[in-house]
Amino acid sequence: MPNASHPSFNAYKSRTSAALQWLVQQQQWREQAANLLQRRIERDRAALEGTLESLRGAQDWSDFGAATQTVWRDYLLASAALWQENVAATVQGTGVWANAVRDMSQQWQDTLEKLKPGAVAQPGRSGAALPMREWMAAFERAMSAAGSAGTAVSKDAAQAHGGQHGR
């Protein structure tokens, strides 16, 4: 059976695919956020248990002070690691979002060109598409610059994390 082109179905398929991809990415972000929340809860519980254990084992104020310093150091180190992971995830999520918007816009533009009455499949020949192409080019340049800056930030964070904690 020949594969006939159905421009209105293709437009629907393109929009629906983009929306579903966006929903998948949102679900991944929610899972990542829930994972970070769980780790924060575990960090807080460990600090409370450590403080309680310090109090039980302390013979005087200096014992208690020394033991709680260790608890607070561990708490702050865990907090810094979580913060760095959150920053890296945010930078990565921004790049994924930018790529999805770029792809969705390109699909939308291609679909609109095919839906025009009497449209001939000649890429780059449509005058109506020029403003969209200019906008997409500017958007891609901005996202590329943002991605480069974000990559530098996440590399700096990773180096600071690795160098500071010996990992």
N, CA, C and O of each residue as an XYZ file, in Angstrom:
668
protein
N       0.845     -1.156      0.000
C       0.000      0.000      0.000
C       0.900      1.232      0.000
O       1.807      1.324      0.828
N       0.673      2.175     -0.904
C       1.524      3.369     -0.958
C       1.339      4.221      0.304
O       0.266      4.257      0.906
N       2.401      4.888      0.670
C       2.404      5.726      1.856
C       1.987      7.140      1.459
O       2.815      7.934      1.011
N       0.705      7.450      1.623
C       0.174      8.754      1.226
C       0.458      9.782      2.315
O       0.486      9.457      3.502
N       0.667     11.020      1.895
C       0.932     12.098      2.834
C      -0.391     12.712      3.281
O      -1.252     13.021      2.458
N      -0.537     12.881      4.559
C      -1.718     13.499      5.144
C      -1.241     14.680      5.984
O      -0.942     14.517      7.167
N      -1.165     15.870      5.383
C      -0.578     17.022      6.089
C      -1.243     17.337      7.422
O      -0.553     17.679      8.382
N      -2.588     17.229      7.507
C      -3.218     17.572      8.777
C      -2.863     16.537      9.859
O      -2.657     16.900     11.017
N      -2.790     15.250      9.482
C      -2.390     14.228     10.448
C      -0.930     14.418     10.842
O      -0.569     14.264     12.009
N      -0.101     14.749      9.871
C       1.316     14.982     10.165
C       1.484     16.152     11.127
O       2.339     16.114     12.012
N       0.668     17.193     10.953
C       0.735     18.341     11.862
C       0.316     17.913     13.267
O       0.963     18.270     14.252
N      -0.771     17.143     13.352
C      -1.231     16.635     14.656
C      -0.155     15.757     15.290
O       0.149     15.893     16.475
N       0.410     14.869     14.501
C       1.434     13.943     14.987
C       2.647     14.715     15.512
O       3.204     14.374     16.556
N       3.044     15.743     14.790
C       4.192     16.549     15.189
C       3.927     17.260     16.513
O       4.772     17.244     17.407
N       2.757     17.885     16.640
C       2.415     18.606     17.876
C       2.286     17.637     19.052
O       2.772     17.914     20.148
N       1.637     16.514     18.820
C       1.438     15.541     19.891
C       2.765     14.936     20.326
O       3.003     14.749     21.519
N       3.618     14.634     19.377
C       4.935     14.086     19.696
C       5.734     15.072     20.543
O       6.365     14.682     21.525
N       5.706     16.340     20.167
C       6.434     17.359     20.926
C       5.873     17.476     22.342
O       6.636     17.579     23.303
N       4.554     17.462     22.477
C       3.940     17.568     23.803
C       4.295     16.360     24.672
O       4.590     16.511     25.857
N       4.267     15.175     24.087
C       4.596     13.977     24.853
C       6.067     13.958     25.252
O       6.403     13.529     26.356
N       6.944     14.421     24.365
C       8.361     14.503     24.716
C       8.560     15.460     25.889
O       9.346     15.189     26.797
N       7.841     16.577     25.860
C       7.932     17.543     26.941
C       7.453     16.913     28.248
O       8.071     17.120     29.292
N       6.358     16.147     28.204
C       5.846     15.490     29.402
C       6.829     14.450     29.945
O       6.975     14.313     31.160
N       7.499     13.724     29.059
C       8.510     12.765     29.498
C       9.642     13.494     30.218
O      10.108     13.046     31.266
N      10.076     14.606     29.659
C      11.148     15.371     30.290
C      10.708     15.927     31.635
O      11.498     15.961     32.578
N       9.459     16.363     31.734
C       8.936     16.856     33.010
C       8.902     15.739     34.050
O       9.216     15.964     35.218
N       8.526     14.550     33.630
C       8.502     13.410     34.551
C       9.918     13.083     35.032
O      10.125     12.800     36.212
N      10.881     13.122     34.125
C      12.273     12.870     34.517
C      12.737     13.916     35.529
O      13.426     13.591     36.495
N      12.356     15.171     35.301
C      12.729     16.243     36.225
C      12.095     15.994     37.598
O      12.756     16.156     38.624
N      10.818     15.599     37.620
C      10.136     15.314     38.887
C      10.812     14.174     39.636
O      10.970     14.237     40.855
N      11.213     13.130     38.912
C      11.906     12.007     39.545
C      13.236     12.457     40.134
O      13.606     12.043     41.233
N      13.944     13.296     39.411
C      15.228     13.815     39.883
C      15.018     14.680     41.132
O      15.779     14.580     42.094
N      13.988     15.526     41.111
C      13.686     16.377     42.263
C      13.301     15.525     43.476
O      13.711     15.821     44.598
N      12.522     14.478     43.254
C      12.135     13.592     44.354
C      13.357     12.873     44.932
O      13.453     12.687     46.145
N      14.279     12.472     44.074
C      15.506     11.818     44.528
C      16.330     12.775     45.390
O      16.835     12.384     46.442
N      16.466     14.021     44.949
C      17.216     14.998     45.744
C      16.518     15.269     47.077
O      17.184     15.426     48.100
N      15.198     15.325     47.076
C      14.455     15.533     48.315
C      14.687     14.363     49.276
O      14.897     14.572     50.471
N      14.649     13.151     48.762
C      14.887     11.972     49.602
C      16.283     12.021     50.217
O      16.460     11.695     51.391
N      17.253     12.422     49.438
C      18.623     12.504     49.952
C      18.760     13.610     51.007
O      19.523     13.462     51.961
N      18.025     14.718     50.839
C      18.046     15.776     51.857
C      17.428     15.262     53.158
O      17.928     15.551     54.245
N      16.348     14.508     53.041
C      15.710     13.940     54.234
C      16.681     12.993     54.942
O      16.795     13.026     56.168
N      17.377     12.151     54.180
C      18.356     11.229     54.773
C      19.494     11.996     55.444
O      19.960     11.594     56.510
N      19.949     13.095     54.836
C      21.010     13.924     55.414
C      20.542     14.503     56.746
O      21.287     14.495     57.726
N      19.307     15.006     56.783
C      18.778     15.596     58.016
C      18.621     14.542     59.108
O      18.950     14.794     60.267
N      18.118     13.362     58.741
C      17.956     12.287     59.721
C      19.314     11.873     60.290
O      19.445     11.665     61.496
N      20.312     11.754     59.431
C      21.653     11.373     59.893
C      22.207     12.422     60.854
O      22.862     12.077     61.837
N      21.949     13.701     60.578
C      22.426     14.758     61.473
C      21.730     14.682     62.827
O      22.366     14.848     63.867
N      20.429     14.431     62.813
C      19.703     14.314     64.089
C      20.172     13.110     64.890
O      20.375     13.199     66.101
N      20.343     11.980     64.204
C      20.810     10.772     64.896
C      22.230     10.971     65.426
O      22.559     10.523     66.524
N      23.068     11.649     64.634
C      24.439     11.916     65.079
C      24.475     12.835     66.288
O      25.270     12.634     67.206
N      23.609     13.847     66.286
C      23.545     14.753     67.429
C      23.069     14.011     68.675
O      23.605     14.211     69.765
N      22.073     13.162     68.514
C      21.565     12.372     69.635
C      22.654     11.443     70.174
O      22.836     11.331     71.386
N      23.366     10.786     69.278
C      24.457      9.897     69.693
C      25.568     10.677     70.387
O      26.159     10.195     71.353
N      25.853     11.888     69.892
C      26.869     12.738     70.530
C      26.457     13.090     71.946
O      27.280     13.093     72.862
N      25.182     13.385     72.118
C      24.683     13.729     73.444
C      24.756     12.530     74.384
O      25.110     12.678     75.554
N      24.426     11.353     73.883
C      24.465     10.143     74.717
C      25.890      9.803     75.156
O      26.111      9.383     76.292
N      26.839      9.982     74.266
C      28.214      9.583     74.567
C      29.041     10.654     75.252
O      30.159     10.376     75.684
N      28.521     11.876     75.365
C      29.306     12.970     75.932
C      29.352     12.895     77.452
O      28.346     12.616     78.104
N      30.538     13.147     78.008
C      30.712     13.194     79.461
C      30.636     14.618     79.994
O      30.324     14.848     81.162
N      30.934     15.587     79.093
C      30.874     16.999     79.483
C      30.665     17.848     78.232
O      30.509     17.317     77.133
N      30.662     19.152     78.405
C      30.386     20.059     77.289
C      31.444     19.961     76.196
O      31.109     20.051     75.015
N      32.692     19.782     76.554
C      33.730     19.714     75.519
C      33.584     18.449     74.673
O      33.798     18.492     73.461
N      33.227     17.336     75.287
C      32.965     16.106     74.511
C      31.798     16.321     73.541
O      31.856     15.954     72.367
N      30.748     16.925     74.077
C      29.566     17.156     73.250
C      29.891     18.125     72.096
O      29.468     17.912     70.960
N      30.637     19.176     72.404
C      31.017     20.146     71.368
C      31.859     19.513     70.268
O      31.630     19.773     69.086
N      32.818     18.696     70.640
C      33.680     18.035     69.647
C      32.883     17.064     68.784
O      33.083     16.997     67.571
N      31.989     16.321     69.404
C      31.189     15.350     68.646
C      30.209     16.043     67.709
O      29.996     15.587     66.586
N      29.612     17.142     68.164
C      28.657     17.839     67.283
C      29.368     18.576     66.151
O      28.772     18.801     65.098
N      30.629     18.956     66.347
C      31.379     19.557     65.239
C      31.504     18.570     64.085
O      31.369     18.952     62.922
N      31.756     17.338     64.393
C      31.849     16.306     63.359
C      30.504     16.133     62.653
O      30.451     16.004     61.430
N      29.433     16.131     63.423
C      28.089     15.996     62.840
C      27.817     17.162     61.892
O      27.349     16.960     60.771
N      28.115     18.397     62.351
C      27.859     19.568     61.508
C      28.754     19.583     60.266
O      28.307     19.989     59.193
N      30.010     19.147     60.397
C      30.889     19.095     59.224
C      30.304     18.146     58.179
O      30.234     18.484     56.998
N      29.891     16.968     58.614
C      29.292     16.004     57.693
C      28.017     16.556     57.065
O      27.766     16.354     55.877
N      27.215     17.250     57.863
C      25.971     17.846     57.365
C      26.267     18.885     56.277
O      25.621     18.897     55.230
N      27.239     19.746     56.533
C      27.569     20.794     55.565
C      28.191     20.218     54.289
O      27.920     20.712     53.194
N      29.011     19.192     54.421
C      29.586     18.548     53.240
C      28.487     17.898     52.386
O      28.496     18.012     51.160
N      27.553     17.223     53.042
C      26.437     16.606     52.315
C      25.571     17.678     51.654
O      25.093     17.487     50.535
N      25.368     18.796     52.337
C      24.570     19.888     51.772
C      25.246     20.470     50.525
O      24.586     20.744     49.523
N      26.556     20.653     50.599
C      27.292     21.185     49.449
C      27.225     20.233     48.263
O      27.059     20.667     47.123
N      27.352     18.946     48.528
C      27.272     17.956     47.441
C      25.891     17.974     46.800
O      25.775     17.912     45.576
N      24.846     18.058     47.615
C      23.485     18.117     47.075
C      23.274     19.385     46.259
O      22.648     19.349     45.200
N      23.790     20.494     46.747
C      23.665     21.759     46.021
C      24.354     21.660     44.656
O      23.797     22.086     43.644
N      25.556     21.100     44.632
C      26.280     20.967     43.369
C      25.538     20.056     42.398
O      25.479     20.347     41.203
N      24.978     18.973     42.889
C      24.198     18.089     42.015
C      22.970     18.795     41.469
O      22.601     18.609     40.310
N      22.337     19.609     42.310
C      21.162     20.347     41.872
C      21.520     21.356     40.785
O      20.780     21.507     39.812
N      22.636     22.039     40.939
C      23.080     22.995     39.922
C      23.372     22.273     38.603
O      22.954     22.722     37.536
N      24.086     21.163     38.686
C      24.403     20.397     37.474
C      23.136     19.890     36.796
O      23.032     19.931     35.570
N      22.173     19.413     37.581
C      20.906     18.930     37.011
C      20.127     20.064     36.372
O      19.490     19.872     35.336
N      20.169     21.238     36.975
C      19.472     22.397     36.414
C      20.089     22.801     35.087
O      19.371     23.084     34.127
N      21.404     22.830     35.026
C      22.085     23.180     33.767
C      21.762     22.144     32.690
O      21.479     22.498     31.546
N      21.804     20.880     33.058
C      21.491     19.820     32.093
C      20.039     19.925     31.634
O      19.752     19.786     30.445
N      19.125     20.170     32.569
C      17.713     20.302     32.219
C      17.457     21.466     31.295
O      16.609     21.380     30.407
N      18.181     22.556     31.490
C      18.033     23.716     30.615
C      18.460     23.372     29.201
O      17.803     23.778     28.242
N      19.545     22.633     29.054
C      19.997     22.219     27.725
C      19.011     21.290     27.051
O      18.752     21.414     25.853
N      18.457     20.358     27.814
C      17.469     19.435     27.259
C      16.229     20.210     26.817
O      15.679     19.958     25.744
N      15.795     21.156     27.654
C      14.622     21.963     27.322
C      14.878     22.779     26.055
O      14.014     22.850     25.181
N      16.050     23.392     25.950
C      16.381     24.199     24.776
C      16.375     23.337     23.510
O      15.870     23.770     22.474
N      16.925     22.134     23.582
C      16.921     21.236     22.422
C      15.503     20.839     22.042
O      15.172     20.765     20.859
N      14.670     20.585     23.035
C      13.282     20.202     22.758
C      12.532     21.344     22.090
O      11.781     21.119     21.141
N      12.727     22.563     22.573
C      12.061     23.726     21.964
C      12.551     23.932     20.537
O      11.757     24.218     19.641
N      13.843     23.789     20.327
C      14.388     23.948     18.983
C      13.792     22.915     18.029
O      13.357     23.252     16.928
N      13.777     21.644     18.467
C      13.229     20.583     17.621
C      11.743     20.787     17.366
O      11.271     20.605     16.244
N      11.002     21.167     18.412
C       9.574     21.386     18.262
C       9.302     22.539     17.303
O       8.405     22.451     16.465
N      10.066     23.612     17.420
C       9.881     24.756     16.524
C      10.201     24.383     15.083
O       9.510     24.806     14.157
N      11.247     23.593     14.901
C      11.600     23.176     13.543
C      10.512     22.280     12.954
O      10.142     22.434     11.790
N      10.003     21.349     13.752
C       8.920     20.485     13.274
C       7.678     21.307     12.948
O       7.011     21.066     11.942
N       7.375     22.271     13.799
C       6.213     23.131     13.582
C       6.374     23.916     12.284
O       5.437     24.019     11.493
N       7.555     24.462     12.073
C       7.823     25.224     10.858
C       7.706     24.335      9.627
O       7.074     24.723      8.644
N       8.299     23.158      9.667
C       8.227     22.237      8.530
C       6.788     21.841      8.240
O       6.380     21.774      7.081
N       6.025     21.581      9.285
C       4.630     21.182      9.115
C       3.808     22.311      8.525
O       2.979     22.080      7.645
N       4.030     23.536      9.000
C       3.284     24.674      8.464
C       3.581     24.888      6.983
O       2.684     25.214      6.206
N       4.813     24.709      6.604
C       5.168     24.866      5.195
C       4.457     23.830      4.333
O       4.049     24.124      3.209
N       4.310     22.618      4.862
C       3.628     21.561      4.110
C       2.122     21.787      4.055
O       1.469     21.334      3.115
N       1.564     22.470      5.033
C       0.119     22.703      5.072
C      -0.324     23.846      4.163
O      -1.505     23.944      3.831
N       0.605     24.712      3.756
C       0.227     25.838      2.900
C      -0.309     25.311      1.573
O       0.254     24.387      0.987
N      -1.408     25.912      1.107
C      -1.948     25.481     -0.187
C      -0.926     25.727     -1.299
O      -0.335     26.803     -1.390
N      -0.734     24.733     -2.124
C       0.175     24.853     -3.262
C       1.633     24.901     -2.852
O       2.478     25.356     -3.623
N       1.939     24.443     -1.661
C       3.321     24.481     -1.195
C       4.157     23.484     -1.968
O       3.762     22.335     -2.169
N       5.301     23.939     -2.390
C       6.245     23.082     -3.084
C       7.376     22.808     -2.105
O       7.865     23.721     -1.441
N       7.780     21.584     -2.020
C       8.815     21.205     -1.063
C      10.176     21.716     -1.504
O      10.979     20.974     -2.071
N      10.425     22.984     -1.239
C      11.721     23.590     -1.539
C      12.203     24.303     -0.278
O      11.824     25.447     -0.026
N      13.004     23.657      0.479
C      13.470     24.286      1.718
C      14.215     25.583      1.433
O      15.018     25.666      0.503
N      13.935     26.580      2.241
C      14.615     27.859      2.109
C      13.992     28.783      1.085
O      14.495     29.892      0.901
N      12.928     28.389      0.408
C      12.319     29.205     -0.631
C      11.075     29.946     -0.148
O      10.562     30.806     -0.863
N      10.594     29.641      1.013
C       9.363     30.232      1.505
C       9.652     31.555      2.191
O      10.389     31.587      3.176
N       9.097     32.631      1.700
C       9.278     33.946      2.305
C       8.609     34.033      3.660
O       9.092     34.755      4.532
N       7.508     33.318      3.868
C       6.789     33.365      5.137
C       7.591     32.727      6.251
O       7.399     33.053      7.423
N       8.474     31.836      5.906
C       9.237     31.130      6.931
C      10.498     31.880      7.351
O      11.132     31.505      8.337
N      10.872     32.922      6.631
C      12.107     33.628      6.954
C      12.132     34.200      8.371
O      13.141     34.034      9.056
N      11.065     34.870      8.851
C      11.143     35.372     10.229
C      11.337     34.238     11.242
O      12.065     34.404     12.221
N      10.707     33.113     11.018
C      10.860     31.984     11.930
C      12.292     31.458     11.877
O      12.872     31.132     12.913
N      12.856     31.376     10.691
C      14.244     30.899     10.576
C      15.212     31.858     11.263
O      16.157     31.425     11.923
N      14.977     33.159     11.106
C      15.840     34.132     11.766
C      15.720     34.002     13.280
O      16.722     34.057     13.993
N      14.493     33.829     13.768
C      14.283     33.679     15.193
C      14.958     32.404     15.686
O      15.604     32.405     16.734
N      14.809     31.320     14.933
C      15.419     30.048     15.336
C      16.942     30.158     15.372
O      17.585     29.625     16.276
N      17.515     30.846     14.391
C      18.970     31.015     14.367
C      19.429     31.800     15.601
O      20.422     31.441     16.235
N      18.703     32.871     15.938
C      19.053     33.661     17.116
C      18.874     32.837     18.389
O      19.694     32.907     19.304
N      17.801     32.060     18.439
C      17.528     31.215     19.604
C      18.617     30.165     19.773
O      19.078     29.930     20.890
N      19.034     29.531     18.681
C      20.085     28.514     18.752
C      21.405     29.122     19.214
O      22.138     28.507     19.988
N      21.713     30.345     18.731
C      22.948     31.002     19.186
C      22.886     31.276     20.689
O      23.863     31.049     21.403
N      21.745     31.762     21.165
C      21.598     32.069     22.592
C      21.697     30.802     23.433
O      22.350     30.806     24.477
N      21.058     29.720     22.996
C      21.095     28.478     23.755
C      22.484     27.853     23.725
O      22.920     27.247     24.704
N      23.172     28.000     22.608
C      24.529     27.485     22.518
C      25.433     28.228     23.491
O      26.257     27.618     24.173
N      25.276     29.554     23.554
C      26.069     30.347     24.486
C      25.718     29.993     25.923
O      26.609     29.880     26.764
N      24.428     29.814     26.218
C      24.006     29.454     27.573
C      24.510     28.066     27.934
O      24.940     27.837     29.065
N      24.463     27.143     26.991
C      24.956     25.789     27.245
C      26.449     25.781     27.523
O      26.917     25.042     28.388
N      27.207     26.607     26.787
C      28.646     26.686     27.025
C      28.933     27.240     28.402
O      29.813     26.740     29.102
N      28.199     28.274     28.801
C      28.389     28.860     30.131
C      27.986     27.863     31.200
O      28.669     27.738     32.217
N      26.897     27.156     30.990
C      26.431     26.160     31.958
C      27.405     25.013     32.097
O      27.625     24.512     33.199
N      27.997     24.587     30.976
C      28.976     23.508     31.022
C      30.180     23.939     31.847
O      30.716     23.155     32.630
N      30.608     25.192     31.670
C      31.741     25.697     32.439
C      31.405     25.736     33.923
O      32.240     25.391     34.759
N      30.172     26.160     34.256
C      29.759     26.214     35.657
C      29.735     24.816     36.246
O      30.234     24.605     37.352
N      29.156     23.843     35.520
C      29.074     22.486     36.086
C      30.456     21.848     36.179
O      30.703     21.071     37.101
N      31.369     22.155     35.244
C      32.731     21.628     35.347
C      33.448     22.223     36.543
O      34.149     21.518     37.268
N      33.269     23.557     36.756
C      33.880     24.201     37.911
C      33.339     23.601     39.199
O      34.096     23.351     40.137
N      32.027     23.367     39.247
C      31.415     22.782     40.444
C      31.947     21.372     40.673
O      32.226     20.990     41.810
N      32.085     20.605     39.610
C      32.578     19.234     39.737
C      34.035     19.233     40.210
O      34.426     18.415     41.044
N      34.835     20.163     39.666
C      36.230     20.233     40.087
C      36.334     20.667     41.538
O      37.150     20.145     42.297
N      35.495     21.634     41.919
C      35.527     22.100     43.311
C      35.099     20.969     44.239
O      35.677     20.785     45.309
N      34.090     20.217     43.827
C      33.597     19.107     44.648
C      34.671     18.015     44.747
O      34.951     17.508     45.833
N      35.254     17.669     43.626
C      36.263     16.613     43.611
C      37.528     17.011     44.323
O      38.101     16.211     45.062
N      37.983     18.253     44.112
C      39.207     18.700     44.735
C      39.056     18.904     46.225
O      39.997     18.654     46.978
N      37.915     19.343     46.662
C      37.701     19.641     48.057
C      37.524     18.389     48.883
O      37.947     18.344     50.038
N      36.909     17.377     48.315
C      36.558     16.188     49.078
C      37.395     14.974     48.710
O      37.165     13.877     49.218
N      38.357     15.169     47.835
C      39.240     14.074     47.488
C      38.603     12.989     46.644
O      39.038     11.838     46.679
N      37.578     13.344     45.884
C      36.905     12.349     45.042
C      37.248     12.574     43.605
O      36.780     11.839     42.735
